Coordinates of C-alpha atoms and ligand atoms in Angstrom, one line a residue:
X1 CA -83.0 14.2 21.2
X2 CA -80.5 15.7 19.0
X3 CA -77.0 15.1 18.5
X4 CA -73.8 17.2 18.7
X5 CA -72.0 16.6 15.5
X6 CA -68.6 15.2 16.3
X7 CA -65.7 15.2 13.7
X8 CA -65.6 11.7 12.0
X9 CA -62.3 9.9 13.3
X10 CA -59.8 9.3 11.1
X11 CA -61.0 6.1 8.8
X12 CA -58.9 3.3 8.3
X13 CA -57.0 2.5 4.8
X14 CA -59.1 0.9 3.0
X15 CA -58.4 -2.8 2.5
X16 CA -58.1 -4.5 -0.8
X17 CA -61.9 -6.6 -2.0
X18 CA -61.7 -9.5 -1.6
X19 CA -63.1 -11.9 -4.3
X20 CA -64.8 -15.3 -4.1
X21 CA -63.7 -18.0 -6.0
X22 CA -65.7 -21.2 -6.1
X23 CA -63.9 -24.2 -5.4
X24 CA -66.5 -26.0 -7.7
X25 CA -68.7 -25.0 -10.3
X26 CA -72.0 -27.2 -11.4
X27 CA -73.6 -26.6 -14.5
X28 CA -76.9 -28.3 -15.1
X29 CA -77.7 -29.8 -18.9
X30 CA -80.7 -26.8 -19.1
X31 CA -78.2 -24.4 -18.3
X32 CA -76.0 -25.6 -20.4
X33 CA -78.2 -24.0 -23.2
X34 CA -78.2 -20.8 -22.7
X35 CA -75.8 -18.0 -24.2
X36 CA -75.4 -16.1 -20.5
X37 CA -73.7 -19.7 -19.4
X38 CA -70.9 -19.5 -21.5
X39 CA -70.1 -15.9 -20.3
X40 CA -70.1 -17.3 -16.7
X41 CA -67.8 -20.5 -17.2
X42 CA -65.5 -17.7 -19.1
X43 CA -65.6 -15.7 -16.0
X44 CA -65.3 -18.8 -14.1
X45 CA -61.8 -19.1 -16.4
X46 CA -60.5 -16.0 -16.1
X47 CA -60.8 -16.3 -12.2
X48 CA -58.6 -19.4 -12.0
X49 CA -61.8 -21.7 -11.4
X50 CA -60.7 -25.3 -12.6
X51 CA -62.6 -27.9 -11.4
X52 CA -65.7 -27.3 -13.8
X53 CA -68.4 -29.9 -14.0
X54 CA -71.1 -30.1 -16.8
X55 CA -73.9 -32.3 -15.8
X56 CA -75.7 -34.8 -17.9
X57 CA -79.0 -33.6 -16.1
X58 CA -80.7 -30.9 -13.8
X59 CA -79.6 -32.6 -10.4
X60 CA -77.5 -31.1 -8.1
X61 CA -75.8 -33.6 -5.7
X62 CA -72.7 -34.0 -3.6
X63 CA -73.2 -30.8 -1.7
X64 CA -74.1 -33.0 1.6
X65 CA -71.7 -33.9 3.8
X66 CA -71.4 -36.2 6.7
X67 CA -72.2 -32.7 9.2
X68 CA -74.0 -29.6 9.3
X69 CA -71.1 -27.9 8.9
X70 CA -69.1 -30.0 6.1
X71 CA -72.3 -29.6 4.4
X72 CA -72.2 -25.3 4.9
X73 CA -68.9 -25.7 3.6
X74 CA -69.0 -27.5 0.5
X75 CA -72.3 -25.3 -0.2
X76 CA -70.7 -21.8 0.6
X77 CA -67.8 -22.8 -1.2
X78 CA -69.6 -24.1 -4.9
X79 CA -71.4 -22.5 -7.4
X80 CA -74.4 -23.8 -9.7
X81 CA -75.0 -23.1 -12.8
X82 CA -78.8 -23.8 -13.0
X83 CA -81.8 -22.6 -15.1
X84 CA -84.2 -20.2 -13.2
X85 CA -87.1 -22.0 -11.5
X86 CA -90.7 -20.9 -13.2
X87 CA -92.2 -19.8 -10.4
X88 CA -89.2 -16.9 -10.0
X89 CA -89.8 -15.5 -13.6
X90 CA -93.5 -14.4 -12.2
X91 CA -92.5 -11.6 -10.1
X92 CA -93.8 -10.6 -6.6
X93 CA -94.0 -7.2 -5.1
X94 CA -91.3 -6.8 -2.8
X95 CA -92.3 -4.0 0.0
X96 CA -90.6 -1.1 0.8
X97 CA -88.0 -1.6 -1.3
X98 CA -89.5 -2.2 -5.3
X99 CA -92.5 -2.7 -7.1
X100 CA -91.0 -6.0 -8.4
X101 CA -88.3 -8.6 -7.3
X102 CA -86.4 -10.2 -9.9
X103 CA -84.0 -12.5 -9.3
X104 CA -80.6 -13.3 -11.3
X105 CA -79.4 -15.7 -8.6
X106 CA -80.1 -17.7 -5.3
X107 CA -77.5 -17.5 -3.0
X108 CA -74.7 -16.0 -1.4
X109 CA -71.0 -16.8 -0.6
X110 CA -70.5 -14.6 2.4
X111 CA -71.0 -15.5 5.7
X112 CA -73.1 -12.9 7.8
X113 CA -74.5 -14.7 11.0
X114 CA -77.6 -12.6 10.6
X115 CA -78.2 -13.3 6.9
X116 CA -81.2 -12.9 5.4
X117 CA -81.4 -15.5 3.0
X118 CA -81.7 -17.6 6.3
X119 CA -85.3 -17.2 6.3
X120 CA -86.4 -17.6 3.3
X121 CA -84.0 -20.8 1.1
X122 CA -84.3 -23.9 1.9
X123 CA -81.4 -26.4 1.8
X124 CA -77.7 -26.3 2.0
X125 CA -76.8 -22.2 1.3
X126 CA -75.2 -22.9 -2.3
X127 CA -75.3 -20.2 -4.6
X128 CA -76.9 -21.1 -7.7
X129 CA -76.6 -18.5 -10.5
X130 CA -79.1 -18.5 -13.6
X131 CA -78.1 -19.2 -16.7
X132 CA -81.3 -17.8 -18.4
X133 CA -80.8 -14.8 -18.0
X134 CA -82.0 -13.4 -21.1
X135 CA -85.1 -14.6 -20.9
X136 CA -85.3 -13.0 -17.2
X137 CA -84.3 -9.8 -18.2
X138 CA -87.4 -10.1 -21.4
X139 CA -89.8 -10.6 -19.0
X140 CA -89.2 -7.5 -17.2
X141 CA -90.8 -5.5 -20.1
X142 CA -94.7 -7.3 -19.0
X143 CA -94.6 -5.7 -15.8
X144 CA -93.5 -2.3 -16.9
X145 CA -96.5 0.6 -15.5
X146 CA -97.6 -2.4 -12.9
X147 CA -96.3 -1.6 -9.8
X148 CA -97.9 -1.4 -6.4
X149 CA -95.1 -0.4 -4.2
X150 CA -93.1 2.5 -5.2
X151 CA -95.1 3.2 -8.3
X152 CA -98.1 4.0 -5.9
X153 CA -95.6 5.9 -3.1
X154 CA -95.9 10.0 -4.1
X155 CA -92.8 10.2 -2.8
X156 CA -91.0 7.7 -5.1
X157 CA -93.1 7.6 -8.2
X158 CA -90.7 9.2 -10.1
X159 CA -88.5 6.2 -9.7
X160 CA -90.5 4.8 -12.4
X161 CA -91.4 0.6 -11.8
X162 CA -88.7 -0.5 -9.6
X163 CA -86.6 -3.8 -9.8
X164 CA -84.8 -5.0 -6.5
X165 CA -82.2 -7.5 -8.1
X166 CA -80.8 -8.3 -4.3
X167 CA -83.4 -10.1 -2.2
X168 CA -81.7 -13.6 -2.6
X169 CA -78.0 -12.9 -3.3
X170 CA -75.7 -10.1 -3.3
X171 CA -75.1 -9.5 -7.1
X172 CA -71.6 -7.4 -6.9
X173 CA -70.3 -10.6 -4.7
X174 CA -70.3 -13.1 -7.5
X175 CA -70.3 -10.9 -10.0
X176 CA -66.5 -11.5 -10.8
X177 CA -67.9 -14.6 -11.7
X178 CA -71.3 -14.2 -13.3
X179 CA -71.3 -11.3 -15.3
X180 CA -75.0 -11.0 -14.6
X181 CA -75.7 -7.9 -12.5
X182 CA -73.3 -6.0 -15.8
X183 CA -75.6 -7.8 -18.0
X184 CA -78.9 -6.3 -16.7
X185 CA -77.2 -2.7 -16.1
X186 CA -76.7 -2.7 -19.7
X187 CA -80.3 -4.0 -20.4
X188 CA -82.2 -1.8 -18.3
X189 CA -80.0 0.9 -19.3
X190 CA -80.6 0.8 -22.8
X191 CA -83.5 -1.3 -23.3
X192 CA -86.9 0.3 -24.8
X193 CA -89.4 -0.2 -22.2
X194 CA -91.7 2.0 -23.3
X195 CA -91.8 3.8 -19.7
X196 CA -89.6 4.7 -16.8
X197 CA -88.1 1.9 -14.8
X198 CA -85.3 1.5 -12.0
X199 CA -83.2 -1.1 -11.3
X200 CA -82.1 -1.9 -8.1
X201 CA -79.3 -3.4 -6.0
X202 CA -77.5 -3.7 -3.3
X203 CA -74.3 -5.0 -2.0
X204 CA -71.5 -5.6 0.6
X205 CA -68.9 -5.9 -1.8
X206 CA -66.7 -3.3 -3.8
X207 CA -65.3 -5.2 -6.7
X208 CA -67.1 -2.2 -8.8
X209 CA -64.3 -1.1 -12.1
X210 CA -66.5 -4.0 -14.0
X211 CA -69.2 -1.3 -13.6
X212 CA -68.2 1.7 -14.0
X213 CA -67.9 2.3 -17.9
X214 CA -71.7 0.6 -18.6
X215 CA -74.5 2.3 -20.8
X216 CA -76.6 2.2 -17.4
X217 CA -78.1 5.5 -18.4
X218 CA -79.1 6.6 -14.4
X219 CA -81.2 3.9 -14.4
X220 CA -79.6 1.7 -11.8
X221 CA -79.2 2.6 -8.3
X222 CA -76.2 1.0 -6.5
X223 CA -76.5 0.7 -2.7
X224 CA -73.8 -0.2 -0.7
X225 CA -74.7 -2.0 2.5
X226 CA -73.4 0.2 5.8
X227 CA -72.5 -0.3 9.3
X228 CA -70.4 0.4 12.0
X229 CA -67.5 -2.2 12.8
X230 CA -69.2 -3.0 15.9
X231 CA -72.1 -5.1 13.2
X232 CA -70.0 -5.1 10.2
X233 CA -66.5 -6.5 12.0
X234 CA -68.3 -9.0 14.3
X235 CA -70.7 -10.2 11.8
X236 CA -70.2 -10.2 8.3
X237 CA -67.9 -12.5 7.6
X238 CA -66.4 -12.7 3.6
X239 CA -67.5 -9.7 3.1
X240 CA -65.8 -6.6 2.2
X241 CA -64.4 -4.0 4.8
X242 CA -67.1 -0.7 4.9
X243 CA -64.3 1.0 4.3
X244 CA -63.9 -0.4 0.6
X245 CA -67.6 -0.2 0.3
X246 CA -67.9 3.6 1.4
X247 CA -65.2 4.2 -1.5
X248 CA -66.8 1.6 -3.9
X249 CA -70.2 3.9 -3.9
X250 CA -68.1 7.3 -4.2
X251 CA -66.4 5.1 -7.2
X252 CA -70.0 4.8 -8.8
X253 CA -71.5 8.1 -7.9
X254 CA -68.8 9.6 -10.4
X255 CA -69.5 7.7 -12.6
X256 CA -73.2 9.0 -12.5
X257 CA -75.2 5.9 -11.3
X258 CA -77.7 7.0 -9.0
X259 CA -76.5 5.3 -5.3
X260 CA -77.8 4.8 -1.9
X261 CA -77.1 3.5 1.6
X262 CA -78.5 0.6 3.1
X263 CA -78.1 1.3 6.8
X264 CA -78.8 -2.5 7.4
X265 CA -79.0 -4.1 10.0
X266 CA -78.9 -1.1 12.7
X267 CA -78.4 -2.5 16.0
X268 CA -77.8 -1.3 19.3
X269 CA -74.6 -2.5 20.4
X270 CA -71.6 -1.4 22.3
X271 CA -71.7 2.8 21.6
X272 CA -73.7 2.7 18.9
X273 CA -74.9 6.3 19.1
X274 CA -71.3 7.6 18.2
X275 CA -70.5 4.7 15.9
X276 CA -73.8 5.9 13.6
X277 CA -72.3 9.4 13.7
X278 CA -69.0 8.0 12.6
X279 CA -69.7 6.0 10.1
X280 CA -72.1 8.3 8.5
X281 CA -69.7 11.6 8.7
X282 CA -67.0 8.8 6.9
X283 CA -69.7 8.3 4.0
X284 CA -70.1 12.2 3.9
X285 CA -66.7 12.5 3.8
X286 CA -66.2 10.6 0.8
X287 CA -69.1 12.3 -1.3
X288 CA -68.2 15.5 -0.8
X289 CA -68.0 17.8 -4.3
X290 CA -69.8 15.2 -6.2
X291 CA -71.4 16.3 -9.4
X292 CA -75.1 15.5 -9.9
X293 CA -74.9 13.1 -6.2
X294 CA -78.5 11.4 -6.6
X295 CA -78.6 9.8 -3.3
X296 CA -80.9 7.7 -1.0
X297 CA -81.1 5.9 2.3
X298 CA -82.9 3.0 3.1
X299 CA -82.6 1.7 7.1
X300 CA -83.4 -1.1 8.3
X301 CA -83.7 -2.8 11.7
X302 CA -82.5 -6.3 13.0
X303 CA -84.8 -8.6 13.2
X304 CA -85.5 -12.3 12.7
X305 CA -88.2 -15.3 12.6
X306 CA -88.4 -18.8 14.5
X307 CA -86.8 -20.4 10.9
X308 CA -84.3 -17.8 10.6
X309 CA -82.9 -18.4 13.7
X310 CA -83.2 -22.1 13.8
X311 CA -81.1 -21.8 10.6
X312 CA -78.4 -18.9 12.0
X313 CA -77.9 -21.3 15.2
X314 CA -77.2 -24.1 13.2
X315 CA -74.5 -22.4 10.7
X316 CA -73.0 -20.0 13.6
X317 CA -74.1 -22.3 16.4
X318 CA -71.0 -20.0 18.6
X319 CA -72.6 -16.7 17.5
X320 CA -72.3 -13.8 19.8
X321 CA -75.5 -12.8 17.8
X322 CA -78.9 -11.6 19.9
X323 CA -81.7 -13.5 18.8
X324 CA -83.9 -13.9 22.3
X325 CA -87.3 -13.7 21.3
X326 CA -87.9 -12.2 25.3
X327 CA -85.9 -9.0 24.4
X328 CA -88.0 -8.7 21.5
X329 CA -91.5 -7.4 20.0
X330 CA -93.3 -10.2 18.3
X331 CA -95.0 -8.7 14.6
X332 CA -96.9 -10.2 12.5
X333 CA -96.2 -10.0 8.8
X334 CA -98.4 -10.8 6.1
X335 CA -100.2 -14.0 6.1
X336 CA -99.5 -13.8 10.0
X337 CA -95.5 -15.1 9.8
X338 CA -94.0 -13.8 12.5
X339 CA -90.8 -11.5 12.8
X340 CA -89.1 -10.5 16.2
X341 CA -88.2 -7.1 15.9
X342 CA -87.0 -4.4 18.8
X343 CA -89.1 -2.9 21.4
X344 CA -91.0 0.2 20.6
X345 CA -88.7 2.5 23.0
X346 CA -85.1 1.0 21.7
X347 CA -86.9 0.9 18.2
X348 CA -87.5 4.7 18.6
X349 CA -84.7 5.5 20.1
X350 CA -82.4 3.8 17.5
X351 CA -84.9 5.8 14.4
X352 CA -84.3 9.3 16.4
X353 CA -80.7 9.1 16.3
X354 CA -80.0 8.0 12.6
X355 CA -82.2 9.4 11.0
X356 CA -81.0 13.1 12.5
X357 CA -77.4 11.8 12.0
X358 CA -78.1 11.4 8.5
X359 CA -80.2 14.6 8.1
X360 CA -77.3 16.7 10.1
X361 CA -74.5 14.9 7.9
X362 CA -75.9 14.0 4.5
X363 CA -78.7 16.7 4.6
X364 CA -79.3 15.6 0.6
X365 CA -79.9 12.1 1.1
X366 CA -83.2 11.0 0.4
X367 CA -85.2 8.6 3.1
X368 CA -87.1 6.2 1.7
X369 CA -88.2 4.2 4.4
X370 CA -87.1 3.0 7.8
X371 CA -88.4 -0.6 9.3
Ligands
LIG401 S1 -73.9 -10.5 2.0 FE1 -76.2 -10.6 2.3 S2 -76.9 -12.5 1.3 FE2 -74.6 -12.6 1.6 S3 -74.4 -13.7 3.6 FE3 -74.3 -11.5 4.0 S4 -76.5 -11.0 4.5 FE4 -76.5 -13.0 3.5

């Protein structure tokens, strides 16, 4: 099917960012230790954080409360300061997006009723931030020339070994307060790793003049999570609008990071056709006459598991959300975990039309994969 371009209506005035403040901050004795720490409790400062607590050990506690929902509260609205669990520092492939995850927190303030994280973190949704970060960003340097994912794609081997920083938080929303996702842009950026490497991230925030003046040397690419306000205004709460977003990755294509879209997660609801066209002629829009745009798009389907939506229920037990397992194709992942993804005809039908949306409107933007 193809599409008859329409003119992009006129987009709404981009709304301030909003940014989190934690109520409470937790720092763990271990974390204590570490250089990175002091930069966050001084970010924690500046942002009018005051009720700062330095533990005597590594425990955590006080996050339950007498509900589910006083206990997604307190969590949502604390951060820890903790050391980085050993197991994280050995990093896992992480397919399609990167040859490598590496984490610089756990965690995630905002309040999308489809989130991710659902899935795959146990326990009450705090964020915890690592205060080891040094040491994480060392360790990057061992798995330099090892990749399996996009080192081995022809198509994206000239990325070099990839980094996805953004499987288990959303580094621009706590940045503010962390410093971190600055503090590996400069690493990667200038760091000798003795071979190409890319890092990567991605983001439904727009807090980005922290970013824009770092030595990242075009080796970070920024994606900025996108969707119409039929997803993005009925389900991401504390987020920022897509209108801040779609300016936030103009802001950083200037300044010649290398960016991309996440078209995440498409869904079929109310006119979705036209909304896709839309939002996609606004993202045009705002790139237009860019010098040097290096840009890529990465789309991505709802979906969800048994435990994601056990979880979901539970922290959005009014959500408007569809999670029926009947309207749904039942695929097996590795080791045979199960995801509930859409039917092959609504799944093609939603591919066909943003994928020729996005060749029609943004004819230089690179695919790199669609699931
Ligand atoms: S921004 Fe990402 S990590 Fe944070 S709540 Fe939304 S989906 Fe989850």
């Amino acid at each position: 099917m193809t599409t008859a371009l329409s003119a992009p209506t006129a987009a709404p005035a981009p709304a301030r960012t909003r940014l989190w403040i934690p109520q409470r901050v937790l720092v763990t004795r271990s974390a204590q230790e570490h250089p990175h720490t002091a930069e966050i409790l001084r970010r924690c400062e500046a942002a009018g954080v005051d009720d700062v607590e330095l533990l005597r050990n590594d425990r955590i506690t006080g996050v339950r409360g007498e509900s589910e929902r006083e206990t997604y509260a307190r969590a949502k609205s604390a951060l820890a300061v903790v050391t980085s669990p050993a197991s994280s520092r050995l990093l896992d492939p992480i397919p399609p997006s990167a040859d490598w995850r590496v984490d610089l927190a756990r965690g995630c303030p905002a309040h999308c009723q489809y989130c991710y994280l659902a899935g795959s973190l146990s326990g009450p949704p705090m964020t915890r931030v690592y205060g080891d970060l040094e040491e994480i960003l060392a360790g990057l340097d061992a798995y330099v020339g090892h990749g399996t994912i996009t080192s081995t794609n022809a198509d994206r081997a000239g990325e070099g070994t990839t980094f996805e920083a953004s499987c288990y938080t959303d580094p621009l929303g706590i940045e503010h307060v962390t410093g971190s996702l600055s503090a590996a842009i400069r690493h990667v950026g200038t760091h000798d790793f003795g071979g190409p490497v890319q890092l990567r991230a991605t983001t439904k925030f727009a807090a980005v003049d922290g970013l824009l003046d770092l030595p990242h040397g075009g080796r970070t690419r920024l994606r900025f999570s996108v969707g119409p306000e039929s997803v993005v205004g009925r389900f991401e709460g504390g987020t920022d609008p897509v209108a801040t977003r779609i300016e936030a990755l103009a802001t950083v294509a200037r300044a010649g990071y290398p960016v991309g879209l996440t078209i995440a997660p498409i869904m079929p609801v109310g006119d979705w056709r036209t909304a896709y066209g839309d939002l996609l002629g606004r993202v045009a829009a705002a790139l237009e006459g860019i010098d040097g745009l290096d840009l890529t798009a990465e789309c991505i389907t709802h979906r969800f598991t048994p435990g994601s939506k056990e979880t979901l229920e539970s922290w959005y037990p009014r959500t408007r959300l569809e999670m029926d397992p009947e309207q749904r194709r039942t695929k097996r992942g590795r080791f045979g975990a199960v995801k509930h993804v859409y039917p092959d005809d609504v799944m093609a039908d939603l591919r066909e039309h943003v994928t020729s949306e996005l060749a029609e409107r943004l004819p230089g933007a690179r695919v790199l994969y669609w699931t």
